[in-house]
Short mmCIF file of C-alpha atoms in Angstrom, two decimals:
data_model
loop_
_atom_site.label_atom_id
_atom_site.label_comp_id
_atom_site.label_asym_id
_atom_site.label_seq_id
_atom_site.Cartn_x
_atom_site.Cartn_y
_atom_site.Cartn_z
CA MET A 237 37.43 9.15 17.98
CA GLN A 238 41.22 8.41 17.80
CA ALA A 239 43.34 8.62 14.79
CA THR A 240 44.44 5.20 15.06
CA GLU A 241 40.89 3.35 15.29
CA SER A 242 40.12 1.59 12.03
CA VAL A 243 37.53 2.88 10.17
CA ALA A 244 35.58 -0.30 10.61
CA ASP A 245 35.63 0.43 14.38
CA SER A 246 34.33 4.10 13.17
CA ARG A 247 30.74 3.58 12.09
CA LEU A 248 27.71 4.47 14.06
CA THR A 249 26.30 2.18 16.18
CA GLU A 250 22.00 2.01 15.69
CA ARG A 251 21.75 4.02 18.57
CA GLN A 252 24.18 6.71 17.50
CA ILE A 253 21.98 6.41 13.69
CA ALA A 254 19.44 7.73 15.81
CA TRP A 255 20.87 9.90 18.26
CA LYS A 256 22.15 11.65 15.22
CA VAL A 257 18.65 12.00 13.54
CA ALA A 258 17.13 13.11 17.31
CA ARG A 259 19.80 16.37 17.31
CA VAL A 260 18.30 17.86 14.15
CA LEU A 261 14.14 17.18 14.70
CA GLU A 262 12.78 20.66 15.64
CA GLU A 263 10.69 21.88 18.43
CA GLY A 264 6.92 21.72 17.90
CA TRP A 265 7.06 19.06 14.60
CA TYR A 266 5.20 15.80 14.40
CA VAL A 267 7.19 13.01 13.43
CA ASN A 268 6.61 9.46 12.78
CA LEU A 269 9.20 7.30 14.10
CA GLY A 270 9.25 3.81 11.93
CA ILE A 271 10.27 -0.15 13.79
CA GLY A 272 13.88 -0.86 13.15
CA ILE A 273 17.05 2.09 13.94
CA PRO A 274 13.74 4.75 14.01
CA LEU A 275 12.34 3.65 17.00
CA HIS A 276 15.38 4.09 19.51
CA ILE A 277 14.94 8.11 18.28
CA VAL A 278 12.73 9.05 21.66
CA ASN A 279 15.27 8.34 23.84
CA TYR A 280 17.62 10.89 22.30
CA ILE A 281 15.25 13.96 21.91
CA PRO A 282 17.08 17.07 24.51
CA ASP A 283 14.59 17.52 26.91
CA ASP A 284 14.43 21.39 26.15
CA ARG A 285 12.48 20.68 22.69
CA GLU A 286 8.99 19.84 22.14
CA VAL A 287 8.81 16.93 19.52
CA ILE A 288 5.25 14.92 19.22
CA LEU A 289 5.69 11.85 18.26
CA HIS A 290 2.66 9.87 16.41
CA SER A 291 2.86 6.13 16.69
CA GLU A 292 0.87 4.78 13.65
CA ASN A 293 -1.61 2.39 16.00
CA GLY A 294 -3.36 5.61 17.46
CA ILE A 295 -0.41 8.55 19.83
CA LEU A 296 0.29 11.62 19.80
CA GLY A 297 3.14 12.33 22.23
CA MET A 298 4.57 9.45 22.68
CA GLY A 299 7.22 8.67 24.96
CA THR A 300 10.36 6.10 26.07
CA ARG A 301 10.11 2.82 27.49
CA PRO A 302 8.37 3.04 30.88
CA PRO A 303 10.28 0.90 34.00
CA VAL A 304 10.42 -3.00 34.39
CA GLY A 305 6.98 -3.02 36.21
CA GLU A 306 5.41 -0.51 34.73
CA GLU A 307 4.38 -1.27 30.92
CA ASP A 308 0.85 -1.64 30.23
CA PRO A 309 -0.45 -3.70 27.50
CA ASP A 310 -2.92 -1.57 26.18
CA LEU A 311 -0.01 1.17 25.66
CA VAL A 312 2.42 -0.35 22.94
CA ASN A 313 4.08 1.69 19.99
CA ALA A 314 4.54 0.51 16.42
CA GLY A 315 6.96 -1.72 16.81
CA LYS A 316 4.30 -3.23 19.93
CA GLU A 317 6.66 -2.72 22.59
CA PRO A 318 5.39 -0.82 26.12
CA VAL A 319 5.49 2.67 26.21
CA THR A 320 4.92 6.03 27.86
CA LEU A 321 2.14 8.62 27.25
CA ARG A 322 3.88 12.32 27.24
CA PRO A 323 1.87 15.48 29.29
CA GLY A 324 -0.46 16.60 26.17
CA GLY A 325 -0.59 13.20 23.94
CA CYS A 326 -3.28 11.94 22.91
CA PHE A 327 -5.01 8.64 21.49
CA PHE A 328 -6.94 7.90 18.06
CA SER A 329 -8.25 5.11 15.65
CA GLN A 330 -5.99 3.82 12.93
CA ALA A 331 -8.50 5.53 11.00
CA ASP A 332 -7.57 8.76 12.62
CA SER A 333 -3.69 8.13 12.71
CA PHE A 334 -3.90 7.38 8.94
CA ALA A 335 -5.56 10.05 8.14
CA MET A 336 -3.05 12.82 9.54
CA VAL A 337 -0.44 10.93 8.15
CA ARG A 338 -2.53 10.68 3.91
CA GLY A 339 -3.34 14.43 4.89
CA GLY A 340 -0.05 16.12 5.31
CA HIS A 341 0.34 16.39 9.26
CA ILE A 342 2.75 14.88 9.56
CA ASP A 343 6.35 16.63 9.19
CA VAL A 344 8.71 14.10 9.28
CA ALA A 345 8.47 10.06 8.81
CA VAL A 346 11.75 8.16 10.40
CA MET A 347 12.17 4.61 8.80
CA GLY A 348 14.52 2.06 8.16
CA ALA A 349 15.02 0.90 4.90
CA LEU A 350 16.73 -1.87 2.84
CA GLN A 351 17.42 0.02 -1.05
CA VAL A 352 16.87 4.39 -1.46
CA SER A 353 17.70 4.92 -5.63
CA GLU A 354 19.28 8.47 -6.32
CA ARG A 355 16.42 10.05 -7.08
CA GLY A 356 14.83 8.73 -3.52
CA ASP A 357 12.62 5.52 -4.55
CA LEU A 358 12.10 4.03 -0.85
CA ALA A 359 12.12 -0.35 -0.78
CA ASN A 360 11.99 -1.14 3.13
CA TRP A 361 8.78 -3.64 2.88
CA MET A 362 10.38 -6.98 1.10
CA ILE A 363 13.22 -8.81 -0.15
CA PRO A 364 12.45 -11.03 -3.17
CA GLY A 365 12.29 -14.90 -3.17
CA HIS A 366 11.20 -13.93 0.46
CA GLU A 367 6.91 -15.71 -0.63
CA LEU A 368 5.60 -13.08 2.28
CA GLY A 369 6.16 -9.14 3.07
CA ASN A 370 5.12 -7.42 6.10
CA ILE A 371 3.77 -3.79 4.82
CA GLY A 372 2.79 -2.47 7.81
CA GLY A 373 1.90 1.53 7.69
CA ALA A 374 4.54 2.34 5.55
CA MET A 375 3.01 2.64 2.48
CA ASP A 376 1.11 4.95 3.63
CA LEU A 377 3.71 7.16 5.87
CA ALA A 378 5.61 7.21 2.59
CA ALA A 379 2.91 8.57 0.42
CA GLY A 380 1.91 10.83 3.23
CA ALA A 381 4.42 12.21 5.46
CA ARG A 382 5.35 15.36 4.32
CA GLN A 383 8.85 14.76 4.52
CA VAL A 384 10.08 10.66 4.37
CA TRP A 385 14.26 10.69 6.16
CA VAL A 386 15.52 6.83 6.47
CA ALA A 387 17.79 5.46 9.23
CA MET A 388 19.79 2.54 8.28
CA GLU A 389 23.04 0.84 8.17
CA HIS A 390 24.79 2.23 4.54
CA CYS A 391 25.94 -1.65 3.80
CA THR A 392 23.58 -4.37 3.22
CA LYS A 393 25.29 -7.63 5.93
CA ASP A 394 27.32 -8.36 3.08
CA GLY A 395 28.61 -5.02 3.01
CA LYS A 396 26.87 -4.29 -0.66
CA PRO A 397 25.42 -0.76 -1.19
CA LYS A 398 21.98 0.09 0.36
CA ILE A 399 22.20 3.61 -1.93
CA LEU A 400 21.56 2.83 -5.31
CA LYS A 401 20.78 4.24 -8.75
CA HIS A 402 17.65 2.02 -8.90
CA CYS A 403 15.69 0.18 -6.41
CA THR A 404 16.17 -3.78 -7.43
CA TYR A 405 13.49 -4.79 -4.39
CA PRO A 406 9.49 -3.87 -4.82
CA LEU A 407 8.78 -0.05 -4.06
CA THR A 408 7.42 0.75 -0.88
CA ALA A 409 6.68 4.09 -2.58
CA PRO A 410 8.51 5.98 -5.56
CA ASP A 411 10.40 9.64 -5.16
CA CYS A 412 9.73 9.88 -1.15
CA VAL A 413 13.12 10.33 0.41
CA LYS A 414 14.55 13.62 1.06
CA MET A 415 17.12 12.48 3.81
CA ILE A 416 19.12 9.56 4.42
CA PHE A 417 21.62 8.94 7.81
CA THR A 418 23.61 5.98 8.06
CA ASP A 419 26.54 4.57 10.22
CA ILE A 420 29.04 6.36 7.83
CA ALA A 421 26.84 9.68 6.11
CA VAL A 422 23.63 12.10 5.93
CA ILE A 423 22.91 12.41 2.66
CA GLN A 424 20.34 14.73 0.95
CA ILE A 425 18.44 13.66 -2.11
CA THR A 426 18.13 16.84 -4.42
CA ASP A 427 17.17 17.00 -7.77
CA ALA A 428 20.32 16.86 -9.70
CA ALA A 429 21.96 13.91 -7.00
CA PRO A 430 22.81 12.57 -3.66
CA LEU A 431 24.59 15.05 -1.17
CA LEU A 432 26.44 14.24 0.87
CA LEU A 433 26.06 16.35 3.69
CA GLU A 434 28.19 14.88 6.17
CA THR A 435 30.78 11.79 7.00
CA ALA A 436 31.37 9.62 10.42
CA PRO A 437 34.66 10.41 12.10
CA GLY A 438 37.45 8.31 10.29
CA TRP A 439 36.21 8.65 6.85
CA ASN A 440 36.11 10.57 3.46
CA PRO A 441 34.02 11.78 1.16
CA GLN A 442 35.66 8.92 -0.87
CA ASP A 443 35.22 6.31 1.50
CA VAL A 444 31.61 6.69 1.19
CA GLN A 445 31.78 7.03 -2.52
CA LYS A 446 33.19 3.66 -3.04
CA LEU A 447 30.09 1.92 -0.51
CA THR A 448 27.16 4.23 -2.65
CA GLU A 449 26.52 2.97 -6.06
CA PRO A 450 25.15 6.90 -7.42
CA LYS A 451 27.51 9.54 -8.39
CA LEU A 452 27.36 11.64 -4.85
CA LEU A 453 27.85 15.54 -5.18
CA PHE A 454 30.17 16.88 -2.58
CA THR A 455 30.02 20.09 -0.24
CA LYS A 456 33.33 22.07 -0.07
CA PRO A 457 34.14 21.04 2.60
CA VAL A 458 31.91 17.72 3.66
CA LYS A 459 30.97 17.97 7.46
CA VAL A 460 32.49 15.42 10.31
CA MET A 461 29.64 14.44 12.72
CA ASP A 462 29.70 16.20 15.66
CA LEU A 463 29.36 13.08 18.25
CA THR A 464 29.66 14.98 21.28
CA GLY A 465 26.76 13.75 23.56
CA ALA A 466 26.41 10.38 21.55
CA PRO A 467 25.60 7.54 23.30
CA ALA A 468 28.53 5.19 24.00
CA ASN A 469 29.46 2.74 21.33
CA LYS A 470 28.68 -0.35 23.11
CA MET B 171 -35.39 -3.22 28.16
CA ILE B 172 -32.30 -3.35 25.85
CA LYS B 173 -29.16 -5.80 27.09
CA LYS B 174 -26.70 -6.56 24.95
CA VAL B 175 -24.38 -7.98 27.78
CA VAL B 176 -24.42 -12.01 27.27
CA ALA B 177 -23.37 -14.49 30.06
CA SER B 178 -19.98 -15.92 28.81
CA VAL B 179 -18.02 -15.81 25.32
CA GLN B 180 -19.07 -19.16 24.77
CA GLU B 181 -22.64 -17.65 24.34
CA ALA B 182 -21.23 -14.49 22.68
CA VAL B 183 -19.57 -16.47 19.12
CA GLN B 184 -22.34 -19.80 19.05
CA ASP B 185 -23.72 -18.11 15.94
CA ILE B 186 -20.77 -17.52 13.89
CA PHE B 187 -20.82 -19.88 10.94
CA ASP B 188 -17.75 -22.41 8.82
CA GLY B 189 -17.08 -19.40 5.78
CA SER B 190 -17.77 -16.70 7.85
CA THR B 191 -16.21 -13.06 7.43
CA ILE B 192 -15.00 -11.88 10.73
CA MET B 193 -12.90 -8.61 11.80
CA VAL B 194 -10.35 -8.88 15.05
CA GLY B 195 -9.85 -5.52 16.40
CA GLY B 196 -6.33 -5.24 18.17
CA PHE B 197 -2.75 -4.12 17.28
CA GLY B 198 -0.12 -6.97 18.95
CA GLY B 199 -1.70 -7.60 22.04
CA SER B 200 -3.09 -3.96 22.61
CA GLY B 201 -7.47 -3.65 22.57
CA LEU B 202 -6.81 -7.58 21.55
CA PRO B 203 -10.06 -9.48 22.13
CA GLU B 204 -8.07 -12.54 23.60
CA ALA B 205 -10.77 -14.00 25.27
CA LEU B 206 -12.99 -14.37 22.23
CA ILE B 207 -10.49 -15.64 19.67
CA CYS B 208 -10.25 -18.42 22.56
CA ALA B 209 -13.62 -18.71 22.39
CA LEU B 210 -13.75 -19.00 18.93
CA ARG B 211 -10.99 -21.71 18.75
CA ASP B 212 -12.77 -23.65 21.26
CA HIS B 213 -15.89 -23.33 18.75
CA GLY B 214 -14.36 -24.75 16.23
CA ALA B 215 -16.03 -22.74 12.64
CA ARG B 216 -14.09 -23.49 9.90
CA ASN B 217 -12.97 -21.54 6.61
CA LEU B 218 -12.56 -18.68 8.22
CA THR B 219 -11.52 -15.22 6.30
CA ILE B 220 -10.16 -12.78 8.87
CA VAL B 221 -9.49 -9.38 8.59
CA ALA B 222 -7.19 -8.53 11.46
CA ASN B 223 -3.43 -6.08 11.21
CA ASN B 224 -1.72 -8.49 12.35
CA VAL B 225 -1.51 -12.85 12.97
CA GLY B 226 0.20 -12.40 16.45
CA GLY B 227 1.79 -15.67 17.05
CA VAL B 228 0.25 -19.24 18.95
CA GLN B 229 -0.10 -17.65 22.34
CA TYR B 230 -2.28 -14.34 21.27
CA GLY B 231 -4.11 -13.47 18.88
CA VAL B 232 -5.06 -14.76 15.31
CA GLY B 233 -2.23 -17.04 14.89
CA ILE B 234 -4.49 -19.55 17.93
CA LEU B 235 -6.79 -19.83 14.68
CA ILE B 236 -4.28 -20.68 12.29
CA ALA B 237 -2.40 -22.39 14.28
CA ASN B 238 -6.10 -24.96 14.78
CA ARG B 239 -6.49 -24.95 11.47
CA GLN B 240 -9.99 -22.45 10.91
CA VAL B 241 -8.62 -20.00 8.60
CA ARG B 242 -9.06 -19.82 4.80
CA LYS B 243 -7.63 -16.78 4.53
CA VAL B 244 -6.41 -13.37 6.08
CA ILE B 245 -6.76 -9.83 4.98
CA CYS B 246 -3.97 -7.88 6.73
CA SER B 247 -0.92 -5.62 6.92
CA PHE B 248 1.62 -7.82 9.04
CA PRO B 249 0.93 -11.00 8.90
CA ILE B 250 3.93 -13.08 10.23
CA GLY B 251 6.66 -11.38 12.32
CA ARG B 252 10.10 -13.16 13.49
CA ARG B 253 9.17 -12.88 16.70
CA GLN B 254 6.28 -15.73 16.08
CA ALA B 255 8.43 -18.60 15.91
CA LYS B 256 6.09 -20.89 17.21
CA LEU B 257 3.69 -20.59 14.75
CA GLN B 258 6.24 -20.50 11.16
CA ASP B 259 6.28 -24.10 10.49
CA THR B 260 1.93 -24.22 10.68
CA PHE B 261 1.76 -20.79 8.51
CA TRP B 262 4.01 -22.05 6.50
CA GLU B 263 2.92 -25.26 5.12
CA GLN B 264 -0.43 -23.84 5.00
CA TYR B 265 0.11 -21.23 2.60
CA ARG B 266 2.54 -22.97 0.60
CA ALA B 267 -0.28 -25.78 0.46
CA GLY B 268 -2.75 -23.18 -1.15
CA ALA B 269 -4.95 -23.40 2.96
CA LEU B 270 -4.26 -20.17 3.67
CA GLU B 271 -4.52 -17.50 1.10
CA VAL B 272 -3.52 -13.94 2.28
CA GLU B 273 -3.98 -10.24 0.98
CA LEU B 274 -1.98 -8.28 2.28
CA VAL B 275 -2.74 -4.47 2.49
CA PRO B 276 -0.98 -1.68 3.66
CA GLN B 277 -1.96 -0.59 7.11
CA GLY B 278 -3.10 3.04 6.38
CA THR B 279 -5.27 1.55 3.38
CA LEU B 280 -6.51 -1.27 5.55
CA ALA B 281 -7.72 1.01 8.28
CA GLU B 282 -9.37 3.05 5.86
CA ARG B 283 -11.06 -0.08 4.10
CA ILE B 284 -12.96 -0.62 7.20
CA ARG B 285 -14.20 2.85 8.06
CA ALA B 286 -15.29 3.29 4.69
CA GLY B 287 -17.11 -0.28 4.91
CA GLY B 288 -19.15 0.94 8.46
CA ALA B 289 -19.80 4.06 6.67
CA GLY B 290 -21.64 3.20 3.49
CA ILE B 291 -18.49 4.27 1.49
CA ALA B 292 -18.38 1.85 -1.79
CA ALA B 293 -14.54 2.89 -2.58
CA PHE B 294 -12.27 5.05 -2.52
CA TYR B 295 -8.60 6.70 -4.03
CA THR B 296 -5.59 6.76 -1.86
CA PRO B 297 -1.95 7.55 -2.94
CA THR B 298 -0.98 4.67 -0.67
CA GLY B 299 0.66 2.10 -3.09
CA ALA B 300 0.81 4.44 -6.41
CA GLY B 301 4.24 4.14 -8.29
CA THR B 302 4.68 0.57 -6.65
CA GLY B 303 3.43 -3.34 -7.53
CA ALA B 304 -0.23 -2.81 -6.29
CA ALA B 305 -0.53 -0.35 -8.69
CA GLN B 306 -0.73 -3.29 -11.15
CA ALA B 307 -4.19 -4.74 -9.88
CA ARG B 308 -5.82 -2.07 -9.70
CA GLU B 309 -7.69 1.26 -10.95
CA VAL B 310 -5.49 4.04 -10.96
CA ARG B 311 -6.60 7.55 -11.97
CA SER B 312 -4.97 10.90 -11.38
CA PHE B 313 -6.25 13.57 -9.26
CA GLY B 314 -4.45 17.42 -9.34
CA GLY B 315 -1.33 15.20 -11.05
CA ARG B 316 -1.26 12.91 -8.47
CA GLU B 317 -1.20 9.18 -8.83
CA CYS B 318 -4.24 6.78 -6.68
CA LEU B 319 -4.99 3.81 -6.08
CA LEU B 320 -9.43 2.56 -6.27
CA GLU B 321 -9.37 0.78 -2.96
CA LEU B 322 -12.82 -1.25 -2.01
CA ALA B 323 -14.81 -1.03 1.61
CA LEU B 324 -14.77 -4.11 3.75
CA LYS B 325 -17.33 -5.51 5.54
CA ALA B 326 -18.05 -8.41 7.48
CA ASP B 327 -20.01 -10.84 9.01
CA PHE B 328 -19.15 -10.53 12.70
CA ALA B 329 -16.45 -8.28 14.59
CA LEU B 330 -14.89 -9.18 17.58
CA VAL B 331 -13.27 -5.97 19.30
CA LYS B 332 -12.28 -5.19 22.84
CA ALA B 333 -13.09 -2.06 24.99
CA HIS B 334 -11.99 -0.89 28.51
CA LYS B 335 -15.71 -0.66 29.64
CA ALA B 336 -19.36 -0.98 27.71
CA ASP B 337 -22.89 -0.73 29.93
CA ARG B 338 -26.11 -2.68 28.70
CA MET B 339 -26.66 -0.41 25.58
CA GLY B 340 -23.62 -1.61 24.08
CA ASN B 341 -21.64 1.75 24.54
CA LEU B 342 -17.73 1.62 24.93
CA VAL B 343 -15.16 3.82 25.90
CA TYR B 344 -11.28 2.66 25.76
CA ARG B 345 -8.32 2.57 27.42
CA LYS B 346 -5.02 3.92 26.53
CA ALA B 347 -4.39 3.15 22.78
CA MET B 348 -6.83 0.32 22.65
CA ARG B 349 -8.87 2.00 20.01
CA ASN B 350 -6.84 0.95 17.17
CA PHE B 351 -8.80 -0.98 14.91
CA ASN B 352 -11.79 -1.95 17.09
CA ILE B 353 -13.58 1.59 16.45
CA MET B 354 -13.53 0.67 12.78
CA MET B 355 -14.20 -2.70 13.05
CA ALA B 356 -17.47 -2.50 15.06
CA THR B 357 -18.95 -0.03 12.83
CA ALA B 358 -18.39 -2.61 9.37
CA ALA B 359 -19.68 -5.89 10.59
CA ASN B 360 -23.22 -7.10 10.35
CA VAL B 361 -23.05 -8.27 14.49
CA THR B 362 -20.26 -7.05 16.63
CA ILE B 363 -19.25 -8.41 19.75
CA ALA B 364 -17.22 -6.47 22.39
CA GLU B 365 -15.36 -8.02 24.72
CA VAL B 366 -14.28 -5.72 27.85
CA TYR B 367 -12.79 -5.53 31.12
CA GLU B 368 -15.98 -4.20 32.76
CA VAL B 369 -19.58 -3.31 32.13
CA VAL B 370 -21.08 -0.85 34.31
CA GLU B 371 -24.83 0.69 34.62
CA ALA B 372 -26.04 2.85 32.00
CA GLY B 373 -25.20 6.33 32.37
CA THR B 374 -22.03 6.08 34.09
CA LEU B 375 -19.94 5.81 31.29
CA GLY B 376 -19.45 9.30 31.10
CA ALA B 377 -21.73 10.37 26.81
CA GLU B 378 -19.50 12.60 26.12
CA LEU B 379 -16.65 10.60 26.60
CA ILE B 380 -18.72 7.44 24.15
CA THR B 381 -16.16 6.28 21.72
CA THR B 382 -18.02 3.39 20.33
CA PRO B 383 -21.95 4.40 20.05
CA GLY B 384 -24.39 1.62 21.44
CA ILE B 385 -26.27 1.73 18.28
CA TYR B 386 -22.51 -0.77 16.62
CA VAL B 387 -22.84 -3.33 19.11
CA ASP B 388 -24.71 -6.04 19.27
CA ARG B 389 -23.23 -8.22 22.21
CA VAL B 390 -21.18 -7.28 25.24
CA VAL B 391 -19.49 -9.53 27.36
CA GLU B 392 -17.10 -9.03 30.31
CA VAL B 393 -13.74 -10.42 31.13
CA LYS B 394 -12.39 -9.50 34.21
CA VAL B 395 -8.28 -10.02 33.29
CA GLU B 396 -5.38 -8.73 34.89
CA ARG B 397 -3.74 -6.25 32.64
CA ARG B 398 0.11 -7.42 33.16
CA TRP B 399 3.08 -7.10 30.22
CA GLN B 400 3.85 -10.30 29.01
CA GLY B 401 6.97 -9.63 27.31
#
């Protein structure tokens, strides 16, 4: 990232956020990917690392989208898009799938979010004023996964913070989010306050604080994200 | 001799009555009993309560029945997505007029309510939804310091399910991610109707591989369709 580039240009793209999350998923973990930014994560898990992806509709070992012409309507992900099955993968019912979720067998669920509170409350299924939301599997995953991570844009489309002191939208689950990956920062939810671990290149901790409602704790020094090997900007 | 195979989808759905509660399997287009849904549209039963994960669109899924104004209530986790542009107008018109009721259920809770219905379990406590607005309408009880909500089992008059292959005994096997809601729904209805790609001789499915035992299945209908991704 060049020093001359403006701050507005140095936000991570959705795919770069997904890439960033994919780098820290560990060998042997069972990980659920929610719709939106998290579904891109499947494309960026390093080849030499076995992370087993869980899809709510009854898949363990979910792989990438197949080439055009090889899509199978019987094999889709949570977003109903075609995927593949990796060697050693398997299929099961939605009841078994959510038994894995509620039973604490999923190491990490990565979800999108509309709002996250400083204590880790998650709101990601309904915008007030809309007549109906779409819950999908979000409430079960937020309540049941061993860790909930959020991958999202740091701000709303009109520039308002999405990390708040208190969520104002209907909750998906209280007190569940542990990590937040955004286009400008990586933040860990701690008992004391949200802890700023990393900023995007071109951003300093004060810039991130301005776009975050609760007071952030800063590690010293806050790391600047290393985007070597990340997908291109466009 | 037991013979659950019927000749056509029309015959398979002919006794579905007005006011029925009907479970419809599938997750998006995967494991969706498309031919049975079209047969139910043509049959014309009205005032239906549909239990399904998602509504789909006007071209496929439960959306076909909503567009045809046959549905009074949907129990689902994902009512209508942005991709379903063609269904939006009629869906919202019916919803706002009070002609279409929607009961929104978290997906795992929906799957478990159906499983419980088929397994003779009246209700269960789950942490899903605790500490959210969902708790307001439900009994809340703590177990080991963790709040849980009481959720009631779901049963139906009919289940429309999809499987890969069946035999005349009603045994079913599935292909890839088709199992989704089909496995539980097959157990939770008075009459379970299975649409399959292929009916084979009894004894050839592989007894160790049968996923839905025939005890749960009342009718089987073979619908040969080309499996092609439709984007």
